[in-house]
PDB file of C-alpha atoms in Angstrom:
ATOM      1  CA  MET A   1      -2.487  11.579  32.711  1.00  0.00           C
ATOM      2  CA  GLN A   2       0.414  13.312  31.213  1.00  0.00           C
ATOM      3  CA  LEU A   3       0.336  13.028  27.466  1.00  0.00           C
ATOM      4  CA  PRO A   4       3.469  11.244  25.664  1.00  0.00           C
ATOM      5  CA  THR A   5       5.869  13.201  23.882  1.00  0.00           C
ATOM      6  CA  PHE A   6       8.381  12.921  20.952  1.00  0.00           C
ATOM      7  CA  ASP A   7      10.974  11.865  23.423  1.00  0.00           C
ATOM      8  CA  ASP A   8       8.570   9.502  25.030  1.00  0.00           C
ATOM      9  CA  VAL A   9       8.476   7.895  21.406  1.00  0.00           C
ATOM     10  CA  LEU A  10      11.946   7.511  21.353  1.00  0.00           C
ATOM     11  CA  ASP A  11      12.743   6.319  24.556  1.00  0.00           C
ATOM     12  CA  ALA A  12      10.027   3.573  23.847  1.00  0.00           C
ATOM     13  CA  ALA A  13      12.065   2.635  20.566  1.00  0.00           C
ATOM     14  CA  ALA A  14      15.196   2.321  22.442  1.00  0.00           C
ATOM     15  CA  ARG A  15      13.139   0.415  25.520  1.00  0.00           C
ATOM     16  CA  ILE A  16      11.509  -2.197  23.113  1.00  0.00           C
ATOM     17  CA  ALA A  17      14.480  -2.943  20.742  1.00  0.00           C
ATOM     18  CA  PRO A  18      15.778  -5.932  22.119  1.00  0.00           C
ATOM     19  CA  HIS A  19      12.130  -7.534  22.358  1.00  0.00           C
ATOM     20  CA  ALA A  20      10.326  -6.318  19.444  1.00  0.00           C
ATOM     21  CA  HIS A  21      10.512  -6.894  15.721  1.00  0.00           C
ATOM     22  CA  VAL A  22      11.637  -4.444  13.132  1.00  0.00           C
ATOM     23  CA  THR A  23       8.971  -5.443  10.460  1.00  0.00           C
ATOM     24  CA  PRO A  24       9.337  -5.211   6.797  1.00  0.00           C
ATOM     25  CA  VAL A  25       7.920  -2.510   4.390  1.00  0.00           C
ATOM     26  CA  LEU A  26       6.222  -4.279   1.467  1.00  0.00           C
ATOM     27  CA  ARG A  27       5.318  -3.262  -1.658  1.00  0.00           C
ATOM     28  CA  ALA A  28       2.571  -4.629  -4.238  1.00  0.00           C
ATOM     29  CA  ARG A  29       2.942  -2.757  -8.060  1.00  0.00           C
ATOM     30  CA  SER A  30      -0.351  -3.870  -8.841  1.00  0.00           C
ATOM     31  CA  ILE A  31      -2.033  -2.425  -5.816  1.00  0.00           C
ATOM     32  CA  ASP A  32      -0.246   1.022  -6.482  1.00  0.00           C
ATOM     33  CA  ALA A  33      -1.706   0.989  -9.912  1.00  0.00           C
ATOM     34  CA  LEU A  34      -5.219   0.311  -8.496  1.00  0.00           C
ATOM     35  CA  ALA A  35      -4.477   3.281  -5.673  1.00  0.00           C
ATOM     36  CA  GLY A  36      -3.053   5.732  -8.544  1.00  0.00           C
ATOM     37  CA  CYS A  37      -0.322   6.084  -5.514  1.00  0.00           C
ATOM     38  CA  SER A  38       2.623   4.643  -4.330  1.00  0.00           C
ATOM     39  CA  LEU A  39       1.788   2.608  -1.317  1.00  0.00           C
ATOM     40  CA  GLN A  40       4.509   1.660   1.591  1.00  0.00           C
ATOM     41  CA  PHE A  41       2.910  -1.453   3.655  1.00  0.00           C
ATOM     42  CA  LYS A  42       4.039  -1.451   7.327  1.00  0.00           C
ATOM     43  CA  ALA A  43       3.869  -4.892   7.844  1.00  0.00           C
ATOM     44  CA  GLU A  44       3.228  -5.111  11.492  1.00  0.00           C
ATOM     45  CA  HIS A  45       0.844  -8.237  11.127  1.00  0.00           C
ATOM     46  CA  LEU A  46       4.494  -9.567  11.058  1.00  0.00           C
ATOM     47  CA  GLN A  47       5.006  -8.395  14.410  1.00  0.00           C
ATOM     48  CA  ARG A  48       5.701 -10.598  17.473  1.00  0.00           C
ATOM     49  CA  VAL A  49       1.731 -11.726  18.584  1.00  0.00           C
ATOM     50  CA  GLY A  50       0.594 -10.665  15.081  1.00  0.00           C
ATOM     51  CA  ALA A  51       0.032  -6.746  15.669  1.00  0.00           C
ATOM     52  CA  PHE A  52       1.447  -3.418  16.256  1.00  0.00           C
ATOM     53  CA  LYS A  53       0.505  -3.966  20.126  1.00  0.00           C
ATOM     54  CA  PHE A  54       3.405  -5.685  21.348  1.00  0.00           C
ATOM     55  CA  ARG A  55       5.260  -2.517  20.770  1.00  0.00           C
ATOM     56  CA  GLY A  56       3.117  -0.348  23.512  1.00  0.00           C
ATOM     57  CA  ALA A  57       2.761  -3.376  25.661  1.00  0.00           C
ATOM     58  CA  CYS A  58       6.201  -4.066  25.851  1.00  0.00           C
ATOM     59  CA  ASN A  59       7.073  -0.575  26.408  1.00  0.00           C
ATOM     60  CA  ALA A  60       4.609  -0.562  29.203  1.00  0.00           C
ATOM     61  CA  VAL A  61       6.035  -3.753  30.935  1.00  0.00           C
ATOM     62  CA  TRP A  62       9.684  -2.367  30.842  1.00  0.00           C
ATOM     63  CA  ALA A  63       8.942   0.778  32.055  1.00  0.00           C
ATOM     64  CA  LEU A  64       7.828  -0.366  35.207  1.00  0.00           C
ATOM     65  CA  ASP A  65      10.440  -0.353  38.104  1.00  0.00           C
ATOM     66  CA  ASP A  66      11.103  -3.998  39.995  1.00  0.00           C
ATOM     67  CA  ALA A  67       8.940  -3.079  42.900  1.00  0.00           C
ATOM     68  CA  ASP A  68       5.943  -2.677  40.489  1.00  0.00           C
ATOM     69  CA  ALA A  69       6.671  -5.301  38.161  1.00  0.00           C
ATOM     70  CA  ALA A  70       6.815  -7.809  40.803  1.00  0.00           C
ATOM     71  CA  HIS A  71       3.102  -7.353  41.266  1.00  0.00           C
ATOM     72  CA  GLY A  72       2.403  -7.941  37.743  1.00  0.00           C
ATOM     73  CA  VAL A  73      -0.077  -6.090  35.146  1.00  0.00           C
ATOM     74  CA  VAL A  74      -3.513  -6.161  34.444  1.00  0.00           C
ATOM     75  CA  THR A  75      -5.818  -4.732  31.076  1.00  0.00           C
ATOM     76  CA  HIS A  76      -8.965  -5.608  29.546  1.00  0.00           C
ATOM     77  CA  SER A  77      -8.905  -6.905  25.854  1.00  0.00           C
ATOM     78  CA  SER A  78     -10.671  -8.087  23.362  1.00  0.00           C
ATOM     79  CA  GLY A  79      -7.382  -9.815  21.910  1.00  0.00           C
ATOM     80  CA  ASN A  80      -4.791  -8.241  20.542  1.00  0.00           C
ATOM     81  CA  HIS A  81      -3.414  -6.224  23.297  1.00  0.00           C
ATOM     82  CA  GLY A  82      -4.293  -9.032  25.742  1.00  0.00           C
ATOM     83  CA  ALA A  83      -2.000 -10.964  23.981  1.00  0.00           C
ATOM     84  CA  ALA A  84       0.514  -8.686  23.390  1.00  0.00           C
ATOM     85  CA  LEU A  85       0.671  -7.912  27.105  1.00  0.00           C
ATOM     86  CA  ALA A  86       0.979 -11.678  28.031  1.00  0.00           C
ATOM     87  CA  LEU A  87       3.793 -12.158  26.037  1.00  0.00           C
ATOM     88  CA  ALA A  88       5.883  -8.672  26.979  1.00  0.00           C
ATOM     89  CA  ALA A  89       5.109  -9.943  30.683  1.00  0.00           C
ATOM     90  CA  LEU A  90       6.433 -13.370  29.935  1.00  0.00           C
ATOM     91  CA  SER A  91       9.310 -11.871  28.546  1.00  0.00           C
ATOM     92  CA  ARG A  92      10.005  -9.961  31.820  1.00  0.00           C
ATOM     93  CA  GLY A  93       8.916 -12.831  34.227  1.00  0.00           C
ATOM     94  CA  ILE A  94       5.788 -10.920  35.661  1.00  0.00           C
ATOM     95  CA  PRO A  95       2.191 -12.120  36.540  1.00  0.00           C
ATOM     96  CA  CYS A  96      -0.269 -11.148  33.957  1.00  0.00           C
ATOM     97  CA  HIS A  97      -4.257 -10.908  33.896  1.00  0.00           C
ATOM     98  CA  VAL A  98      -6.102 -10.344  31.405  1.00  0.00           C
ATOM     99  CA  VAL A  99      -9.820  -9.297  31.321  1.00  0.00           C
ATOM    100  CA  THR A 100     -11.586 -10.655  28.425  1.00  0.00           C
ATOM    101  CA  PRO A 101     -15.251  -9.763  27.293  1.00  0.00           C
ATOM    102  CA  ALA A 102     -17.629 -12.847  26.581  1.00  0.00           C
ATOM    103  CA  ASP A 103     -17.590 -12.082  22.674  1.00  0.00           C
ATOM    104  CA  ALA A 104     -13.630 -11.857  22.116  1.00  0.00           C
ATOM    105  CA  VAL A 105     -12.265 -14.001  19.253  1.00  0.00           C
ATOM    106  CA  PRO A 106     -11.373 -17.454  20.103  1.00  0.00           C
ATOM    107  CA  GLY A 107      -8.388 -17.858  18.508  1.00  0.00           C
ATOM    108  CA  LYS A 108      -7.049 -14.420  20.030  1.00  0.00           C
ATOM    109  CA  LEU A 109      -7.981 -15.417  23.496  1.00  0.00           C
ATOM    110  CA  SER A 110      -5.695 -18.747  23.087  1.00  0.00           C
ATOM    111  CA  ALA A 111      -2.847 -16.797  22.633  1.00  0.00           C
ATOM    112  CA  ILE A 112      -3.466 -14.882  25.931  1.00  0.00           C
ATOM    113  CA  VAL A 113      -3.666 -18.000  27.596  1.00  0.00           C
ATOM    114  CA  GLY A 114      -0.508 -19.625  25.202  1.00  0.00           C
ATOM    115  CA  TYR A 115       1.424 -16.632  26.751  1.00  0.00           C
ATOM    116  CA  GLY A 116       0.958 -17.417  30.366  1.00  0.00           C
ATOM    117  CA  ALA A 117      -1.424 -14.932  31.495  1.00  0.00           C
ATOM    118  CA  ALA A 118      -4.681 -15.673  33.710  1.00  0.00           C
ATOM    119  CA  LEU A 119      -8.017 -14.776  31.684  1.00  0.00           C
ATOM    120  CA  HIS A 120     -10.713 -13.557  33.506  1.00  0.00           C
ATOM    121  CA  ARG A 121     -14.054 -13.240  31.485  1.00  0.00           C
ATOM    122  CA  CYS A 122     -16.676 -10.721  31.826  1.00  0.00           C
ATOM    123  CA  GLU A 123     -19.903  -9.089  30.077  1.00  0.00           C
ATOM    124  CA  SER A 124     -19.345  -7.686  26.742  1.00  0.00           C
ATOM    125  CA  THR A 125     -19.364  -3.858  28.161  1.00  0.00           C
ATOM    126  CA  LEU A 126     -16.807  -1.226  28.973  1.00  0.00           C
ATOM    127  CA  ALA A 127     -18.165  -0.936  32.476  1.00  0.00           C
ATOM    128  CA  ALA A 128     -17.553  -4.549  33.233  1.00  0.00           C
ATOM    129  CA  ARG A 129     -14.353  -4.618  31.672  1.00  0.00           C
ATOM    130  CA  GLU A 130     -13.113  -1.919  33.708  1.00  0.00           C
ATOM    131  CA  ALA A 131     -14.917  -3.488  37.269  1.00  0.00           C
ATOM    132  CA  ALA A 132     -13.306  -6.682  36.435  1.00  0.00           C
ATOM    133  CA  CYS A 133      -9.915  -4.774  36.189  1.00  0.00           C
ATOM    134  CA  ASP A 134     -10.549  -3.029  39.330  1.00  0.00           C
ATOM    135  CA  THR A 135     -10.642  -6.090  41.304  1.00  0.00           C
ATOM    136  CA  MET A 136      -8.078  -7.726  39.974  1.00  0.00           C
ATOM    137  CA  GLN A 137      -5.874  -4.516  41.127  1.00  0.00           C
ATOM    138  CA  ARG A 138      -7.321  -4.894  44.604  1.00  0.00           C
ATOM    139  CA  HIS A 139      -6.822  -8.193  44.945  1.00  0.00           C
ATOM    140  CA  THR A 140      -3.099  -8.467  43.203  1.00  0.00           C
ATOM    141  CA  GLY A 141      -1.543  -5.082  43.367  1.00  0.00           C
ATOM    142  CA  ALA A 142      -1.091  -5.559  39.713  1.00  0.00           C
ATOM    143  CA  THR A 143      -0.404  -2.159  37.554  1.00  0.00           C
ATOM    144  CA  LEU A 144      -3.250  -1.645  35.082  1.00  0.00           C
ATOM    145  CA  VAL A 145      -1.860  -0.977  31.580  1.00  0.00           C
ATOM    146  CA  HIS A 146      -4.818   0.220  29.697  1.00  0.00           C
ATOM    147  CA  PRO A 147      -5.063  -1.321  25.832  1.00  0.00           C
ATOM    148  CA  TYR A 148      -5.003   2.552  24.412  1.00  0.00           C
ATOM    149  CA  GLU A 149      -5.291   5.215  27.104  1.00  0.00           C
ATOM    150  CA  ASP A 150      -2.023   4.607  28.763  1.00  0.00           C
ATOM    151  CA  ALA A 151       0.831   7.141  27.971  1.00  0.00           C
ATOM    152  CA  ARG A 152       3.538   4.397  27.826  1.00  0.00           C
ATOM    153  CA  VAL A 153       1.422   2.575  25.091  1.00  0.00           C
ATOM    154  CA  ILE A 154       0.648   5.265  23.122  1.00  0.00           C
ATOM    155  CA  ALA A 155       4.463   6.158  23.019  1.00  0.00           C
ATOM    156  CA  GLY A 156       5.367   2.412  21.995  1.00  0.00           C
ATOM    157  CA  GLN A 157       2.969   2.351  19.288  1.00  0.00           C
ATOM    158  CA  GLY A 158       4.620   5.303  17.970  1.00  0.00           C
ATOM    159  CA  THR A 159       7.571   3.521  17.139  1.00  0.00           C
ATOM    160  CA  ALA A 160       6.185   1.754  13.976  1.00  0.00           C
ATOM    161  CA  VAL A 161       5.835   4.924  12.122  1.00  0.00           C
ATOM    162  CA  LEU A 162       9.563   5.574  13.079  1.00  0.00           C
ATOM    163  CA  GLU A 163      10.615   2.661  11.396  1.00  0.00           C
ATOM    164  CA  LEU A 164       8.073   3.080   8.606  1.00  0.00           C
ATOM    165  CA  LEU A 165       9.930   6.327   7.758  1.00  0.00           C
ATOM    166  CA  ALA A 166      13.363   4.949   8.081  1.00  0.00           C
ATOM    167  CA  ALA A 167      13.027   2.463   5.970  1.00  0.00           C
ATOM    168  CA  SER A 168      11.209   4.088   2.977  1.00  0.00           C
ATOM    169  CA  GLY A 169      12.113   7.669   3.397  1.00  0.00           C
ATOM    170  CA  PRO A 170       9.886  10.875   3.247  1.00  0.00           C
ATOM    171  CA  LEU A 171       5.852  10.210   2.791  1.00  0.00           C
ATOM    172  CA  ASP A 172       3.239  12.496   1.903  1.00  0.00           C
ATOM    173  CA  THR A 173       0.705  10.774   3.879  1.00  0.00           C
ATOM    174  CA  VAL A 174       0.469   7.951   6.451  1.00  0.00           C
ATOM    175  CA  VAL A 175      -2.634   6.153   6.863  1.00  0.00           C
ATOM    176  CA  VAL A 176      -3.768   4.249   9.916  1.00  0.00           C
ATOM    177  CA  PRO A 177      -6.657   1.877  11.551  1.00  0.00           C
ATOM    178  CA  VAL A 178      -8.134   4.211  14.548  1.00  0.00           C
ATOM    179  CA  GLY A 179     -10.330   2.489  17.313  1.00  0.00           C
ATOM    180  CA  GLY A 180      -9.455   3.350  20.652  1.00  0.00           C
ATOM    181  CA  GLY A 181      -6.848   5.377  19.609  1.00  0.00           C
ATOM    182  CA  GLY A 182      -3.656   4.288  20.898  1.00  0.00           C
ATOM    183  CA  LEU A 183      -1.633   3.463  17.223  1.00  0.00           C
ATOM    184  CA  ALA A 184      -3.270   6.916  15.873  1.00  0.00           C
ATOM    185  CA  ALA A 185      -2.122   9.097  18.471  1.00  0.00           C
ATOM    186  CA  GLY A 186       1.334   7.622  18.771  1.00  0.00           C
ATOM    187  CA  THR A 187       1.746   8.364  15.157  1.00  0.00           C
ATOM    188  CA  ALA A 188       0.460  11.569  15.273  1.00  0.00           C
ATOM    189  CA  ILE A 189       3.295  12.251  18.114  1.00  0.00           C
ATOM    190  CA  ALA A 190       6.063  10.773  16.085  1.00  0.00           C
ATOM    191  CA  LEU A 191       5.159  12.318  12.979  1.00  0.00           C
ATOM    192  CA  GLY A 192       5.156  15.461  14.733  1.00  0.00           C
ATOM    193  CA  GLY A 193       8.383  15.105  15.786  1.00  0.00           C
ATOM    194  CA  ARG A 194      10.057  13.450  12.979  1.00  0.00           C
ATOM    195  CA  ALA A 195       7.959  14.240   9.654  1.00  0.00           C
ATOM    196  CA  PRO A 196       6.164  17.234  10.426  1.00  0.00           C
ATOM    197  CA  GLY A 197       4.900  17.689   6.929  1.00  0.00           C
ATOM    198  CA  THR A 198       3.452  14.423   6.392  1.00  0.00           C
ATOM    199  CA  ARG A 199      -0.523  14.219   6.530  1.00  0.00           C
ATOM    200  CA  LEU A 200      -2.137  11.408   9.027  1.00  0.00           C
ATOM    201  CA  VAL A 201      -5.364   9.879   7.475  1.00  0.00           C
ATOM    202  CA  LEU A 202      -7.270   7.917  10.082  1.00  0.00           C
ATOM    203  CA  ALA A 203      -9.021   4.991   8.560  1.00  0.00           C
ATOM    204  CA  GLU A 204     -12.257   3.902  10.433  1.00  0.00           C
ATOM    205  CA  PRO A 205     -15.100   1.616   9.984  1.00  0.00           C
ATOM    206  CA  ALA A 206     -18.540   3.148   9.203  1.00  0.00           C
ATOM    207  CA  GLY A 207     -20.062   0.883  11.716  1.00  0.00           C
ATOM    208  CA  ALA A 208     -17.859   2.146  14.469  1.00  0.00           C
ATOM    209  CA  ASP A 209     -17.456   5.868  13.311  1.00  0.00           C
ATOM    210  CA  ASP A 210     -17.364   7.600  16.711  1.00  0.00           C
ATOM    211  CA  ALA A 211     -13.536   9.052  16.144  1.00  0.00           C
ATOM    212  CA  ALA A 212     -14.883  10.938  12.879  1.00  0.00           C
ATOM    213  CA  ARG A 213     -17.776  12.144  14.756  1.00  0.00           C
ATOM    214  CA  SER A 214     -15.953  13.440  17.650  1.00  0.00           C
ATOM    215  CA  LEU A 215     -13.471  14.886  15.459  1.00  0.00           C
ATOM    216  CA  ALA A 216     -15.723  16.625  13.254  1.00  0.00           C
ATOM    217  CA  THR A 217     -17.741  18.042  16.307  1.00  0.00           C
ATOM    218  CA  GLY A 218     -15.013  18.661  18.493  1.00  0.00           C
ATOM    219  CA  GLN A 219     -16.158  16.797  21.687  1.00  0.00           C
ATOM    220  CA  ARG A 220     -15.688  13.255  21.942  1.00  0.00           C
ATOM    221  CA  VAL A 221     -18.617  10.626  20.914  1.00  0.00           C
ATOM    222  CA  THR A 222     -19.180   7.980  23.072  1.00  0.00           C
ATOM    223  CA  ASP A 223     -22.772   6.867  22.261  1.00  0.00           C
ATOM    224  CA  VAL A 224     -21.951   4.873  19.021  1.00  0.00           C
ATOM    225  CA  VAL A 225     -23.053   1.197  19.253  1.00  0.00           C
ATOM    226  CA  PRO A 226     -20.307  -0.804  17.112  1.00  0.00           C
ATOM    227  CA  ASP A 227     -21.563  -2.808  14.349  1.00  0.00           C
ATOM    228  CA  THR A 228     -18.550  -4.002  11.986  1.00  0.00           C
ATOM    229  CA  VAL A 229     -16.335  -6.972  11.234  1.00  0.00           C
ATOM    230  CA  CYS A 230     -13.240  -5.012  12.339  1.00  0.00           C
ATOM    231  CA  ASP A 231     -13.448  -6.417  15.860  1.00  0.00           C
ATOM    232  CA  GLY A 232     -10.194  -4.383  17.180  1.00  0.00           C
ATOM    233  CA  LEU A 233     -11.889  -0.844  16.397  1.00  0.00           C
ATOM    234  CA  ARG A 234     -14.710  -1.493  18.121  1.00  0.00           C
ATOM    235  CA  ALA A 235     -13.589   0.433  21.211  1.00  0.00           C
ATOM    236  CA  THR A 236     -14.446   4.258  21.902  1.00  0.00           C
ATOM    237  CA  ILE A 237     -11.634   6.559  21.193  1.00  0.00           C
ATOM    238  CA  GLY A 238      -9.867   7.257  24.485  1.00  0.00           C
ATOM    239  CA  ARG A 239      -9.993  10.671  25.751  1.00  0.00           C
ATOM    240  CA  PRO A 240      -6.048  11.264  25.836  1.00  0.00           C
ATOM    241  CA  ASN A 241      -5.985  10.189  22.409  1.00  0.00           C
ATOM    242  CA  PHE A 242      -8.706  12.272  21.200  1.00  0.00           C
ATOM    243  CA  GLU A 243      -6.988  15.293  22.644  1.00  0.00           C
ATOM    244  CA  ILE A 244      -3.506  14.147  20.918  1.00  0.00           C
ATOM    245  CA  LEU A 245      -5.652  13.822  17.171  1.00  0.00           C
ATOM    246  CA  ARG A 246      -7.554  16.658  17.626  1.00  0.00           C
ATOM    247  CA  ALA A 247      -4.317  19.149  18.379  1.00  0.00           C
ATOM    248  CA  ALA A 248      -2.677  17.309  15.457  1.00  0.00           C
ATOM    249  CA  GLY A 249      -5.582  18.022  13.151  1.00  0.00           C
ATOM    250  CA  VAL A 250      -5.747  14.742  11.445  1.00  0.00           C
ATOM    251  CA  GLU A 251      -8.582  13.383   8.535  1.00  0.00           C
ATOM    252  CA  VAL A 252     -10.596  10.671   9.165  1.00  0.00           C
ATOM    253  CA  VAL A 253     -11.895   8.286   5.717  1.00  0.00           C
ATOM    254  CA  THR A 254     -14.731   5.991   7.169  1.00  0.00           C
ATOM    255  CA  VAL A 255     -15.441   2.783   4.927  1.00  0.00           C
ATOM    256  CA  ASP A 256     -18.111   0.038   4.884  1.00  0.00           C
ATOM    257  CA  ASP A 257     -17.355  -3.679   5.949  1.00  0.00           C
ATOM    258  CA  ASP A 258     -17.818  -4.706   2.275  1.00  0.00           C
ATOM    259  CA  ALA A 259     -14.755  -2.335   1.179  1.00  0.00           C
ATOM    260  CA  VAL A 260     -12.670  -3.431   4.347  1.00  0.00           C
ATOM    261  CA  LEU A 261     -13.441  -7.176   3.043  1.00  0.00           C
ATOM    262  CA  ALA A 262     -12.479  -6.566  -0.477  1.00  0.00           C
ATOM    263  CA  ALA A 263      -9.218  -4.915   0.792  1.00  0.00           C
ATOM    264  CA  MET A 264      -8.451  -7.731   3.042  1.00  0.00           C
ATOM    265  CA  ARG A 265      -8.679 -10.283  -0.158  1.00  0.00           C
ATOM    266  CA  LEU A 266      -6.673  -8.085  -2.374  1.00  0.00           C
ATOM    267  CA  VAL A 267      -3.617  -7.942   0.416  1.00  0.00           C
ATOM    268  CA  TRP A 268      -4.097 -11.767   0.062  1.00  0.00           C
ATOM    269  CA  LEU A 269      -4.430 -12.437  -3.810  1.00  0.00           C
ATOM    270  CA  ARG A 270      -1.679  -9.583  -4.636  1.00  0.00           C
ATOM    271  CA  MET A 271       0.884  -9.760  -1.663  1.00  0.00           C
ATOM    272  CA  LYS A 272       0.126 -13.283  -0.257  1.00  0.00           C
ATOM    273  CA  GLN A 273      -0.131 -11.762   3.271  1.00  0.00           C
ATOM    274  CA  LEU A 274      -3.165 -12.544   5.466  1.00  0.00           C
ATOM    275  CA  VAL A 275      -4.238  -9.178   7.737  1.00  0.00           C
ATOM    276  CA  GLU A 276      -7.413  -8.950   9.415  1.00  0.00           C
ATOM    277  CA  PRO A 277     -10.373  -6.672   9.007  1.00  0.00           C
ATOM    278  CA  SER A 278      -8.983  -4.150  11.482  1.00  0.00           C
ATOM    279  CA  ALA A 279      -6.041  -3.886   9.231  1.00  0.00           C
ATOM    280  CA  ALA A 280      -7.174  -4.100   5.838  1.00  0.00           C
ATOM    281  CA  VAL A 281      -9.626  -1.066   6.709  1.00  0.00           C
ATOM    282  CA  ALA A 282      -6.458   1.409   6.151  1.00  0.00           C
ATOM    283  CA  LEU A 283      -5.899   0.136   2.399  1.00  0.00           C
ATOM    284  CA  ALA A 284      -9.888   0.605   1.781  1.00  0.00           C
ATOM    285  CA  ALA A 285      -9.520   3.943   2.768  1.00  0.00           C
ATOM    286  CA  VAL A 286      -7.037   4.810   0.461  1.00  0.00           C
ATOM    287  CA  LEU A 287      -8.873   2.488  -2.351  1.00  0.00           C
ATOM    288  CA  ALA A 288     -12.046   4.418  -1.599  1.00  0.00           C
ATOM    289  CA  SER A 289     -10.723   7.881  -1.799  1.00  0.00           C
ATOM    290  CA  PRO A 290      -8.286   7.756  -4.601  1.00  0.00           C
ATOM    291  CA  GLN A 291      -8.409  12.114  -4.974  1.00  0.00           C
ATOM    292  CA  ARG A 292      -7.085  12.231  -1.271  1.00  0.00           C
ATOM    293  CA  PHE A 293      -3.898  10.226  -2.250  1.00  0.00           C
ATOM    294  CA  ALA A 294      -3.060  10.324  -6.047  1.00  0.00           C
ATOM    295  CA  GLY A 295       0.354  10.760  -7.010  1.00  0.00           C
ATOM    296  CA  GLN A 296       1.643  10.600  -3.365  1.00  0.00           C
ATOM    297  CA  ARG A 297       3.882   8.370  -1.523  1.00  0.00           C
ATOM    298  CA  VAL A 298       1.746   6.898   1.199  1.00  0.00           C
ATOM    299  CA  GLY A 299       2.655   4.584   4.147  1.00  0.00           C
ATOM    300  CA  VAL A 300       0.176   2.187   5.400  1.00  0.00           C
ATOM    301  CA  ILE A 301       0.221   0.545   8.639  1.00  0.00           C
ATOM    302  CA  LEU A 302      -1.065  -3.121   8.074  1.00  0.00           C
ATOM    303  CA  SER A 303      -1.680  -3.295  12.043  1.00  0.00           C
ATOM    304  CA  GLY A 304      -2.455  -6.873  12.563  1.00  0.00           C
ATOM    305  CA  GLY A 305      -2.943 -10.518  11.175  1.00  0.00           C
ATOM    306  CA  ASN A 306      -4.756 -12.056  13.945  1.00  0.00           C
ATOM    307  CA  ALA A 307      -8.287 -12.902  11.271  1.00  0.00           C
ATOM    308  CA  ASP A 308     -10.837 -15.267  12.665  1.00  0.00           C
ATOM    309  CA  LEU A 309     -11.310 -16.789   9.192  1.00  0.00           C
ATOM    310  CA  ALA A 310     -13.738 -19.139  10.935  1.00  0.00           C
ATOM    311  CA  ALA A 311     -16.154 -16.989  11.612  1.00  0.00           C
ATOM    312  CA  LEU A 312     -15.726 -14.952   8.617  1.00  0.00           C
ATOM    313  CA  VAL A 313     -16.467 -18.250   6.497  1.00  0.00           C
ATOM    314  CA  ARG A 314     -19.574 -18.895   8.817  1.00  0.00           C
ATOM    315  CA  ALA A 315     -20.801 -15.378   7.713  1.00  0.00           C
ATOM    316  CA  GLY A 316     -20.285 -16.171   4.196  1.00  0.00           C
ATOM    317  CA  ARG A 317     -17.942 -13.029   4.211  1.00  0.00           C
ATOM    318  CA  ALA A 318     -14.438 -14.672   3.312  1.00  0.00           C
TER     319      ALA A 318
END
């Protein structure tokens, strides 16, 4: 695929403007004091469907020509991207098919169905997901909208940091979670075009550290078996995403699940905001490496708020 450019991010911002929320930037002085820096929290957990994923899905759906759109869209997703694509498809009045793994969070599945998509369950492997998507494409003619490797999705995710910069002014560093790498790659492209002097740091759970290993070795590592409470970050980093991030020279900070859950609690206690573990990992990375961020103005993208609280309580981790 052709890698997206900064112009593609700008086009995406214009395309999704009628549909996506401009989410607020939040502050918490008490957390600033703990972190030793000035934190600007981009509240993407307040985006439609409760996650930044709506940006990329919306851009992909509304970028389709009418002939392709009539056949609908299909994707595989553990939750947030599926819900985002379902809502984006609903906004255009086209069919949507979402392939979901057997271990997907029930609350996220309910959201997908609630937005009118057809749900298709499969085994919890990437191969099973991709095979099911291929079958749906052949039977329906739907366009595949990959959750993080699609150029339109990557460009759409980059719009979040454009809004962050517009609201907060210049930043020394931006910290974003990384799983498949759609948000991370889109952010790298957007910063390269709008704020090339701003450093990009990726936050990753230690139990799913394929991005950190890949960027350290210069080759994609695909044999990591994820073991983390961050269900939205279990995907292996995508090929185009890896290329974009490697070229951008990004840094990666890994944190364990206990640090992630502590950051999640801190956001609730000090900011009264409910974010999911996959979002809290960004704050956890800042708190775990204070020397990297001391005295800086740091943007933190809180990527989503669809936390499976029941599961955390059952595991004794909430």
